[in-house]
PDB file of C-alpha atoms in Angstrom:
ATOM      1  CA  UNK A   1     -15.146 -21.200  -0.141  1.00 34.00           C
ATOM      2  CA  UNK A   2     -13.304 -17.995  -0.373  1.00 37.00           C
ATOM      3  CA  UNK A   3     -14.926 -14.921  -1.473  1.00 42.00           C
ATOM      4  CA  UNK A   4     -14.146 -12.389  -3.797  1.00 46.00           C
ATOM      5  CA  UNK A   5     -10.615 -10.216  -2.971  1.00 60.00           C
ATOM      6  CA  UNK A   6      -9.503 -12.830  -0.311  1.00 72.00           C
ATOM      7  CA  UNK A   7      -6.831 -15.172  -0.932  1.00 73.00           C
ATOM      8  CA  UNK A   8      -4.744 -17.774   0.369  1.00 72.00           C
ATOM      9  CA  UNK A   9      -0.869 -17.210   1.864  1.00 72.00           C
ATOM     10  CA  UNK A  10      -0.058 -20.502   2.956  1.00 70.00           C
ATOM     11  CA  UNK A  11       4.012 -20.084   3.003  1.00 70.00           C
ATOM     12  CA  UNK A  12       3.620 -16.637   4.223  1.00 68.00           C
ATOM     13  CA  UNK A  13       4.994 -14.743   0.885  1.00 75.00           C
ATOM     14  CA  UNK A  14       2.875 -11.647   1.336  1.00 78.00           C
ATOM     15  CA  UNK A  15       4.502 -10.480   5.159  1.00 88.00           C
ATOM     16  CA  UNK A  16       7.396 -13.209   6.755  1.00 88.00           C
ATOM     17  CA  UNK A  17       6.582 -11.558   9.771  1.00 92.00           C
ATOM     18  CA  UNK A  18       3.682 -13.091   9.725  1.00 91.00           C
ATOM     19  CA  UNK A  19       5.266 -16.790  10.359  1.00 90.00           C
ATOM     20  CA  UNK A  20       4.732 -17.033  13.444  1.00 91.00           C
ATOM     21  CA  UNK A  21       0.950 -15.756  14.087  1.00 93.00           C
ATOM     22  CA  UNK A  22       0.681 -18.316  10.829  1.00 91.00           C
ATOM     23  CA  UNK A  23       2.322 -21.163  12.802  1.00 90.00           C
ATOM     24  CA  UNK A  24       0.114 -20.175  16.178  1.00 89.00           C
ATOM     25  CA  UNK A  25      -3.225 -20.871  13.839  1.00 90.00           C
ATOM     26  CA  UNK A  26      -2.169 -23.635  12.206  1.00 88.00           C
ATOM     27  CA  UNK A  27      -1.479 -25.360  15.725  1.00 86.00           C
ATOM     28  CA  UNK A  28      -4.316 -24.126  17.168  1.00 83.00           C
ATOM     29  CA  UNK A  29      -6.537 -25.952  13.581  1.00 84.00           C
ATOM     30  CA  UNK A  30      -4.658 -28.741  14.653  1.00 82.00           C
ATOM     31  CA  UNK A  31      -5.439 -29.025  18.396  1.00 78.00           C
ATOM     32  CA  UNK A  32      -9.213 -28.339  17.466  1.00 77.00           C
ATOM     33  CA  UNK A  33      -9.412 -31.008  14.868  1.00 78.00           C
ATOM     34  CA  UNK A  34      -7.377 -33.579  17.561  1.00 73.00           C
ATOM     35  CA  UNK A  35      -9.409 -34.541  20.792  1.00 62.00           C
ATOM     36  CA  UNK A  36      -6.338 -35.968  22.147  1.00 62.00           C
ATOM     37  CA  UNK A  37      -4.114 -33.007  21.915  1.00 57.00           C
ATOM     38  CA  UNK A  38      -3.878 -30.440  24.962  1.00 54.00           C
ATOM     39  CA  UNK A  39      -5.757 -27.261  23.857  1.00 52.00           C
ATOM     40  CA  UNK A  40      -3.480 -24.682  23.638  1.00 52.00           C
ATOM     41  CA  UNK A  41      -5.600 -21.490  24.580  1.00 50.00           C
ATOM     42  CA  UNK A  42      -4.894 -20.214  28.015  1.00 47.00           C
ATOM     43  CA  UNK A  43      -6.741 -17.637  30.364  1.00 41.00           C
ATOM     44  CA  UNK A  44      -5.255 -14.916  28.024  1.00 45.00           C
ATOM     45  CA  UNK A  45      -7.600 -17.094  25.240  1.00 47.00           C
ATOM     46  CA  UNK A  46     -10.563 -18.179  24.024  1.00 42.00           C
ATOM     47  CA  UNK A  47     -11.083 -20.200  26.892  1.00 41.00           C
ATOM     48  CA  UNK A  48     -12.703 -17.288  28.730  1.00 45.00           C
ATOM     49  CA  UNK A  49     -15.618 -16.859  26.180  1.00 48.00           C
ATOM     50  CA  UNK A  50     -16.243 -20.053  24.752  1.00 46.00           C
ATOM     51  CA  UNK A  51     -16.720 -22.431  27.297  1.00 44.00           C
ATOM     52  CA  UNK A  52     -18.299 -24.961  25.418  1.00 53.00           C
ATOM     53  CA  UNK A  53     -15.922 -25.045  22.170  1.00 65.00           C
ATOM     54  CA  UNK A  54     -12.845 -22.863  22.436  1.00 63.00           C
ATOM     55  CA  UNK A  55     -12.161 -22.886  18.697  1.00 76.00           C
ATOM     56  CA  UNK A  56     -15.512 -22.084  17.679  1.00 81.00           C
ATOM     57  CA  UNK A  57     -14.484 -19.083  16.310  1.00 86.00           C
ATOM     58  CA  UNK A  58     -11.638 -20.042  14.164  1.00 86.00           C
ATOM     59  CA  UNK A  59     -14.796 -22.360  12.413  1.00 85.00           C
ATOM     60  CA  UNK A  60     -16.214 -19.111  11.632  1.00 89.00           C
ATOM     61  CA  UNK A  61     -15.620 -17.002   8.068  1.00 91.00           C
ATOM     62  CA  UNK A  62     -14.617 -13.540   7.791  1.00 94.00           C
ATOM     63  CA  UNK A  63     -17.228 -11.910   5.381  1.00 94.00           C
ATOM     64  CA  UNK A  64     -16.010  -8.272   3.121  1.00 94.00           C
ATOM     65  CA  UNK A  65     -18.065  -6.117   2.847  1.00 95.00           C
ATOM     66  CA  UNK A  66     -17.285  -3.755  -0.229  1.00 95.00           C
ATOM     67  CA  UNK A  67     -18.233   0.276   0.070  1.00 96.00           C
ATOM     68  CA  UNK A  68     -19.514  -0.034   3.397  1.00 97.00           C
ATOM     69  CA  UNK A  69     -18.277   4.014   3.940  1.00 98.00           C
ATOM     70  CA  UNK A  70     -17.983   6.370   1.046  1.00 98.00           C
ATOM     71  CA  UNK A  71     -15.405   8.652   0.342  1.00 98.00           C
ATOM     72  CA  UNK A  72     -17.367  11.206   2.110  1.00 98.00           C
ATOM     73  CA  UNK A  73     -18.100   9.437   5.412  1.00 98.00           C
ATOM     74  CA  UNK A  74     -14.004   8.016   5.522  1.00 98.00           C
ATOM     75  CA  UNK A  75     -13.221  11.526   5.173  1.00 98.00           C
ATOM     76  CA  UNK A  76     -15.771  12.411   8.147  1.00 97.00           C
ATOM     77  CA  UNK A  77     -14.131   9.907  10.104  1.00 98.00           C
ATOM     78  CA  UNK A  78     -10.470  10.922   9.673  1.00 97.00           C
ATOM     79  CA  UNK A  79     -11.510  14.766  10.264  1.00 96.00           C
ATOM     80  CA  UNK A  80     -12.885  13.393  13.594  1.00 94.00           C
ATOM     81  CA  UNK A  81      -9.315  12.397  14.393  1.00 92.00           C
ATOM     82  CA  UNK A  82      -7.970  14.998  13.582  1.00 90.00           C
ATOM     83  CA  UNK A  83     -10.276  17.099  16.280  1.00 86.00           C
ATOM     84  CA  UNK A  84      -8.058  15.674  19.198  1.00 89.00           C
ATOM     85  CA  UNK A  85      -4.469  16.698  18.344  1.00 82.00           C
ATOM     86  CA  UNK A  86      -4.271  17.518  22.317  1.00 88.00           C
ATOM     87  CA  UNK A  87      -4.775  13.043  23.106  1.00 92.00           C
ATOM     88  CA  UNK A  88      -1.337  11.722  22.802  1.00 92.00           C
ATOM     89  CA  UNK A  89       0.866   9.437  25.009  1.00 92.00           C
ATOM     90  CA  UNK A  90       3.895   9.897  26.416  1.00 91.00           C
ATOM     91  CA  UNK A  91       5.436   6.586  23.894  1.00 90.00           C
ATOM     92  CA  UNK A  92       8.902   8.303  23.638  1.00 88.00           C
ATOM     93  CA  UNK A  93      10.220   6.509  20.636  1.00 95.00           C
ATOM     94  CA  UNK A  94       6.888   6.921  18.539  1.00 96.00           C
ATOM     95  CA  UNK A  95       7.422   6.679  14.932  1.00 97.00           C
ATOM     96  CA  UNK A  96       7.349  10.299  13.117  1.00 96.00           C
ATOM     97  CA  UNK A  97       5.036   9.543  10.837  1.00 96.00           C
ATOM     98  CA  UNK A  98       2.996   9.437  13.963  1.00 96.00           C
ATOM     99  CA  UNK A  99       4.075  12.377  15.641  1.00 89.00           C
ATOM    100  CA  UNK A 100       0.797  14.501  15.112  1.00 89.00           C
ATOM    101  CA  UNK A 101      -1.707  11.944  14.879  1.00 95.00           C
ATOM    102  CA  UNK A 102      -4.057  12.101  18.070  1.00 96.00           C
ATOM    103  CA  UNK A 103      -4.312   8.821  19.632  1.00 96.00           C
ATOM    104  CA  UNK A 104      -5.241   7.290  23.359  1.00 96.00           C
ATOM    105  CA  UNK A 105      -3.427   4.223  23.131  1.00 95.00           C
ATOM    106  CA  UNK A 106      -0.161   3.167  21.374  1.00 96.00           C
ATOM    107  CA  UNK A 107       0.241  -0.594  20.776  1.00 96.00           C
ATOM    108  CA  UNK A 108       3.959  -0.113  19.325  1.00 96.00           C
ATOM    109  CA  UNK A 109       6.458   2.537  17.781  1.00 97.00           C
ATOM    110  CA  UNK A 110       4.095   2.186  14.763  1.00 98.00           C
ATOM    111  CA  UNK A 111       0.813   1.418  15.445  1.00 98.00           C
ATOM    112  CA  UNK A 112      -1.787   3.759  17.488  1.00 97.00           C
ATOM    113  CA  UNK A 113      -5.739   4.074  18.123  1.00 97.00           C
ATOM    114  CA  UNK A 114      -7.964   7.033  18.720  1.00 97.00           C
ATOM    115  CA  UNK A 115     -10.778   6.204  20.788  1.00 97.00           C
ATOM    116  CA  UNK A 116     -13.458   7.856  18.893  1.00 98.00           C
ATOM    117  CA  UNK A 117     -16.744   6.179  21.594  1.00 97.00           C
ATOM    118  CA  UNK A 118     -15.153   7.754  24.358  1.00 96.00           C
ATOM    119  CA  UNK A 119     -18.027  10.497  26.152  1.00 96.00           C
ATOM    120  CA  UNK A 120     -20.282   9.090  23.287  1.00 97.00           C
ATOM    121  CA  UNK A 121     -18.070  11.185  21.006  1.00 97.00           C
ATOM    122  CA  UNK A 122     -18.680   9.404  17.634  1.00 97.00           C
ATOM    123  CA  UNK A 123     -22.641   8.931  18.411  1.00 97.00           C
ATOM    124  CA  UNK A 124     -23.153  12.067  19.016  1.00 97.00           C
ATOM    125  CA  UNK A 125     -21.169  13.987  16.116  1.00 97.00           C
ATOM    126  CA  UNK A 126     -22.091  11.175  13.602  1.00 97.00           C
ATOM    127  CA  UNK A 127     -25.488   9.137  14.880  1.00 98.00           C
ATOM    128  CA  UNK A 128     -26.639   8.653  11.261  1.00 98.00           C
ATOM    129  CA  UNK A 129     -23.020   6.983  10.123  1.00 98.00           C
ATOM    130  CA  UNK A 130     -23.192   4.701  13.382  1.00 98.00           C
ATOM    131  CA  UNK A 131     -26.389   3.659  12.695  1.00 97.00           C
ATOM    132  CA  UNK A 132     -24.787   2.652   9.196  1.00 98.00           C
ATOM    133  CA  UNK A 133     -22.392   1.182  10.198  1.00 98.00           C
ATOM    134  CA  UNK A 134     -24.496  -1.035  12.675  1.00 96.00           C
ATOM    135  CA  UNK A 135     -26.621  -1.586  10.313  1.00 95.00           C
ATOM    136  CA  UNK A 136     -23.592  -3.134   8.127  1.00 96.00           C
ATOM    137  CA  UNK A 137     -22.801  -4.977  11.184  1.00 95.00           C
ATOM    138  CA  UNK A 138     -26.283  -6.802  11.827  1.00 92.00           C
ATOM    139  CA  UNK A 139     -27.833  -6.912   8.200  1.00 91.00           C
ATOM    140  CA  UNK A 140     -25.548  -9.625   7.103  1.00 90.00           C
ATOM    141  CA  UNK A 141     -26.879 -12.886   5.639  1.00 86.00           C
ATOM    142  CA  UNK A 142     -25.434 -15.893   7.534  1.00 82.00           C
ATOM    143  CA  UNK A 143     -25.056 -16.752  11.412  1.00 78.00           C
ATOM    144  CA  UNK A 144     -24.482 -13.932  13.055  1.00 83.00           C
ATOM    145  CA  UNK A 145     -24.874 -13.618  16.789  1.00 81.00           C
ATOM    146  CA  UNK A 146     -26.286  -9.836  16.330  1.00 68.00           C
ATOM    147  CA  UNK A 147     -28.691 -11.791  15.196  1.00 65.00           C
ATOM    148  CA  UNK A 148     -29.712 -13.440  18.172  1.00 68.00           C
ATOM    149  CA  UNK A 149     -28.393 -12.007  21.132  1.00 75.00           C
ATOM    150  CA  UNK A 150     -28.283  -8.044  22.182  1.00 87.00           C
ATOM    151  CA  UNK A 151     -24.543  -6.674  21.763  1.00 93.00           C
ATOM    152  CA  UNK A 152     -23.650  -2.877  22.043  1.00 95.00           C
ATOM    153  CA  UNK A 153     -21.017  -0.763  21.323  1.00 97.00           C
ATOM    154  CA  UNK A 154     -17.887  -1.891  23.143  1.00 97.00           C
ATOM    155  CA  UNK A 155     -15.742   0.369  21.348  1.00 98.00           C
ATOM    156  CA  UNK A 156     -14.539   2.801  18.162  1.00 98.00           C
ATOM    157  CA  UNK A 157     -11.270   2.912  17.424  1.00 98.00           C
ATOM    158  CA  UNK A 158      -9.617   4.994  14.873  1.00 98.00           C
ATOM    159  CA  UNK A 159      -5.774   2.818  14.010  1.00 98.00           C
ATOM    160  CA  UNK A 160      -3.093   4.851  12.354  1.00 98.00           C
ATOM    161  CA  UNK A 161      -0.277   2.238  11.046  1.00 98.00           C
ATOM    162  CA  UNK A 162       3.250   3.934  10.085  1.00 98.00           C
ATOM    163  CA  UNK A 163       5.480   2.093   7.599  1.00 98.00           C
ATOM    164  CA  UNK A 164       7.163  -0.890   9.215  1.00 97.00           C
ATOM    165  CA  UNK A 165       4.057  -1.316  11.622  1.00 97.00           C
ATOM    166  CA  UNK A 166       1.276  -4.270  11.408  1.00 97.00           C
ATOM    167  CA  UNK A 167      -0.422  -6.062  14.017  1.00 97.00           C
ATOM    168  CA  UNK A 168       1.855  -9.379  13.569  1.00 95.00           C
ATOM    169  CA  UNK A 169       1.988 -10.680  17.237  1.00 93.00           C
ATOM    170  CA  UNK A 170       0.611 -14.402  17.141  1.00 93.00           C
ATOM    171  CA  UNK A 171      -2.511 -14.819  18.630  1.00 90.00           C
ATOM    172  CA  UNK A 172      -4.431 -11.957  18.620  1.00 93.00           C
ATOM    173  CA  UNK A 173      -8.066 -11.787  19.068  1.00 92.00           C
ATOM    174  CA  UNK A 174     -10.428  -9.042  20.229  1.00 93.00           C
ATOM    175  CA  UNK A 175     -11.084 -10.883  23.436  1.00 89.00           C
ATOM    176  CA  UNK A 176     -14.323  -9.898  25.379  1.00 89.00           C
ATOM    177  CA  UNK A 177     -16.050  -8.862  22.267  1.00 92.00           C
ATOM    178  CA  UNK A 178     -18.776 -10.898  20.165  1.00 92.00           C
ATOM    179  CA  UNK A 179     -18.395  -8.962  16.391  1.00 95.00           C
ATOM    180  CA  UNK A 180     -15.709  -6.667  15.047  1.00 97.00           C
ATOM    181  CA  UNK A 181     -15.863  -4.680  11.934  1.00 98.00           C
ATOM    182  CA  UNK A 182     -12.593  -3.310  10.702  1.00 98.00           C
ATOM    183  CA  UNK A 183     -13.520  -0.525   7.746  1.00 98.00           C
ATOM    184  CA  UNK A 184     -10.518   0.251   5.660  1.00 98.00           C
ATOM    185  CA  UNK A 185     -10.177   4.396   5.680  1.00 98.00           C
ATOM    186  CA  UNK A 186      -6.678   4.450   3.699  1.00 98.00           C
ATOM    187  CA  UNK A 187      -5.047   3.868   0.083  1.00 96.00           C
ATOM    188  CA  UNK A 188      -1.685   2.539   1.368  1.00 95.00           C
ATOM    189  CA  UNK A 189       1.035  -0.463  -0.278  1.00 94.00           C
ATOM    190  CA  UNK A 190       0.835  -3.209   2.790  1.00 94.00           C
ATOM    191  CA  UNK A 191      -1.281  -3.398   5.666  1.00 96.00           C
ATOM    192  CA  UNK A 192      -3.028  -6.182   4.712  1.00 95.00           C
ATOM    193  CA  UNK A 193      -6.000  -7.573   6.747  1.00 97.00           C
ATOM    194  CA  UNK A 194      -5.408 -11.466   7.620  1.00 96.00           C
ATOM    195  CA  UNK A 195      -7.259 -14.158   9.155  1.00 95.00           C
ATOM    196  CA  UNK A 196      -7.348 -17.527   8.732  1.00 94.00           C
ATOM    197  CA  UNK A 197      -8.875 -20.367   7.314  1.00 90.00           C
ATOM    198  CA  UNK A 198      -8.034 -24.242   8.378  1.00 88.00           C
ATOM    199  CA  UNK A 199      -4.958 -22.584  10.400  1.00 88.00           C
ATOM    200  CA  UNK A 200      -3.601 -21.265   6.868  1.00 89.00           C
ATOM    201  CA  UNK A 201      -3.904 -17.174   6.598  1.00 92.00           C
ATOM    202  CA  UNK A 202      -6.296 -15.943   4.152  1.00 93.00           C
ATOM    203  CA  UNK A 203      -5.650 -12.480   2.850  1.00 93.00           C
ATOM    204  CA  UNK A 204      -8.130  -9.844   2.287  1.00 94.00           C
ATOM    205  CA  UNK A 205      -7.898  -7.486  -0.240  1.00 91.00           C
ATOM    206  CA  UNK A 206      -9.565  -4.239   0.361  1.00 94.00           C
ATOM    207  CA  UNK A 207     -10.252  -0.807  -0.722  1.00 95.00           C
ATOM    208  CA  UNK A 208     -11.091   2.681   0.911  1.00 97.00           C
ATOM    209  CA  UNK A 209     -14.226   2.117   2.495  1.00 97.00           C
ATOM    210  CA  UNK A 210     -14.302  -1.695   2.101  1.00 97.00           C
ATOM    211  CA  UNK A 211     -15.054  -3.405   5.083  1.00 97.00           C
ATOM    212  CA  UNK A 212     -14.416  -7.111   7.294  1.00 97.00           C
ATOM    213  CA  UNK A 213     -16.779  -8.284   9.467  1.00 97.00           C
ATOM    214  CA  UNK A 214     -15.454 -11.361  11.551  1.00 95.00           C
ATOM    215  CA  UNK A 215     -16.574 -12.784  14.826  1.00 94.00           C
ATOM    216  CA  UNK A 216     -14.069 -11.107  17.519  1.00 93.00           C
ATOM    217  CA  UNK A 217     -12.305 -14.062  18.701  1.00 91.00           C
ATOM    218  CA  UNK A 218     -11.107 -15.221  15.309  1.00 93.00           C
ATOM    219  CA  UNK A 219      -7.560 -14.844  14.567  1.00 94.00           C
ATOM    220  CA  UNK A 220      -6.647 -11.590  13.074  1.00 96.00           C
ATOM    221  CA  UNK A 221      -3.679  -9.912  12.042  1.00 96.00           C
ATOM    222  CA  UNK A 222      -2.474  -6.999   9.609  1.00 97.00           C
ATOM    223  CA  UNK A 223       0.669  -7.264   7.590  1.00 96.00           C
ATOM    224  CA  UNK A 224       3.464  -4.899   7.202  1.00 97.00           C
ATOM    225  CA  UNK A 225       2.780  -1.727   6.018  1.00 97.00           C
ATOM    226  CA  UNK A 226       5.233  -1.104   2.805  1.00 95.00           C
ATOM    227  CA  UNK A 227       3.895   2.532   1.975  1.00 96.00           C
ATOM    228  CA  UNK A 228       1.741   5.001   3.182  1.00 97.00           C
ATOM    229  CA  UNK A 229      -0.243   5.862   6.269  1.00 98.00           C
ATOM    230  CA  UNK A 230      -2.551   3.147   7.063  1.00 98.00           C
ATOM    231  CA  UNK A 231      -5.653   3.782   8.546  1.00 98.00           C
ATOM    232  CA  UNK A 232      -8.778   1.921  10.201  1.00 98.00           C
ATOM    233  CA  UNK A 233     -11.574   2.478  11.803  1.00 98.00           C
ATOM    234  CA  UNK A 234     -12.562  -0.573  14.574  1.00 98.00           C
ATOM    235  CA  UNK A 235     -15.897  -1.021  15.373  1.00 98.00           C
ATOM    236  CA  UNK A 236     -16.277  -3.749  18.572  1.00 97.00           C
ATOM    237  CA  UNK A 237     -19.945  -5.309  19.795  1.00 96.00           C
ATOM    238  CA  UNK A 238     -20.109  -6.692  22.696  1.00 94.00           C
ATOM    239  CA  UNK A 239     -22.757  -8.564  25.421  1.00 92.00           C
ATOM    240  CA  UNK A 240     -22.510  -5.895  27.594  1.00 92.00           C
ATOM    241  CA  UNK A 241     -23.693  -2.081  27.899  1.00 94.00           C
ATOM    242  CA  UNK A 242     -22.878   0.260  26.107  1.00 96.00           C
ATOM    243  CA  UNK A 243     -19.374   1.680  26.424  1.00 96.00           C
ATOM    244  CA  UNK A 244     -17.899   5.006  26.272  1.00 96.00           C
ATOM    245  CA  UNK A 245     -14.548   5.190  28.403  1.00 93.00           C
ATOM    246  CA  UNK A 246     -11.700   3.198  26.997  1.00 91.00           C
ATOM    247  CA  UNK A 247     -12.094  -0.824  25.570  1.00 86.00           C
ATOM    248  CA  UNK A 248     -12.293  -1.959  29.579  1.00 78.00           C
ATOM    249  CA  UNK A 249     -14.719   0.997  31.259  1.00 68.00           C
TER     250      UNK A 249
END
């Protein structure tokens, strides 16, 4: 059952780039349904956190969560960005649009993060919007691990996506962490948050200040950005203490 402003792209129409992360999940659906077939994740995989069923997480639905910031608190969190104009890297062929956005990390020519945990930055300027967004986090109805099992803070990330830019590579999980939480923070044409569903992607539609919760090794991408700045803020839980260097310690 899909829910509410989520949608399937089985041919890929919304982003072609997203073909082959599409094709990646539909093998990987296939391996898990198929005892005979060679499971395809490798020590860069699932295989590291799920011991016991590698694909458990692709079983797993990504739940939206609408107005999970309002347009106060996404403006509190962009501000906070905006504090560390002096964090850049030395990515020499960074996309303009980029050019003064504050980030620790850059992933490609159009995609960077701001590590907004790092010296317990974001809990101490903001403690009452963590807790909120914790709170978003661990109040869900369902099966949740939060639920059951202790998990701090691994990381928050603040993701600035120039036009051209997504997070298309095939594959890609949040591995090491148990729950992720992406809040959208940006009114932008693209940039679409995908998982996937049965190995087909499943599109979510969202709003400034609409949320996706999803457990961390799901399959994940984000489409092309068409227009507009995109922006994100990533909130990781993890099994492990809490963290306030960069997403390794």
């Amino acid at each position: 059952v899909l829910r509410r402003s989520a949608w399937l792209d089985p041919d890929c129409m919304l982003d072609p780039r997203l073909y082959a992360a599409s094709q990646a999940a539909l093998q990987e659906h296939y391996a898990c349904q198929n005892s005979n077939v060679p499971r395809i994740c490798t020590a860069n995989s699932l295989s590291r956190f799920w011991s016991e069923d590698p694909y458990a997480a692709e079983r797993t639905e990504a739940l939206l969560i609408p107005s999970v910031l309002t347009d106060e608190e996404v403006q509190l969190v962009l501000n906070m960005g905006a504090n560390w104009q002096d964090r850049t890297t030395d990515h020499a062929s960074l996309n303009s649009a980029l050019a003064g956005v504050a980030h620790d990390i850059a992933f490609s020519d159009d995609h960077v993060a701001l590590y907004l945990h790092r010296d317990d930055f974001f809990r101490t300027a903001q403690p009452t919007m963590l807790c909120k967004l914790l709170h978003a986090i661990r109040s869900q109805p369902g099966d949740w691990p939060s639920q059951v099992t202790p998990l701090q803070v691994r990381c928050i990330e603040l993701h600035s996506y120039a036009e051209g830019g997504g997070l298309l590579c095939a594959g890609h999980r949040d591995n090491g962490s148990v729950l992720t939480m992406s809040v959208c923070l940006s009114s932008h044409v693209g940039g679409h948050f995908v998982t996937y569903a049965e190995g087909l992607p499943v599109v979510h539609g969202m709003t400034c200040g609409d949320a996706v919760l999803f457990h961390s090794e799901k399959l994940h991408n984000v489409s092309t950005v068409e227009r507009g700045l995109r922006r994100s803020l990533v909130v990781e839980l993890w099994a492990q203490s809490t963290n306030v260097k960069d997403r390794f310690r």
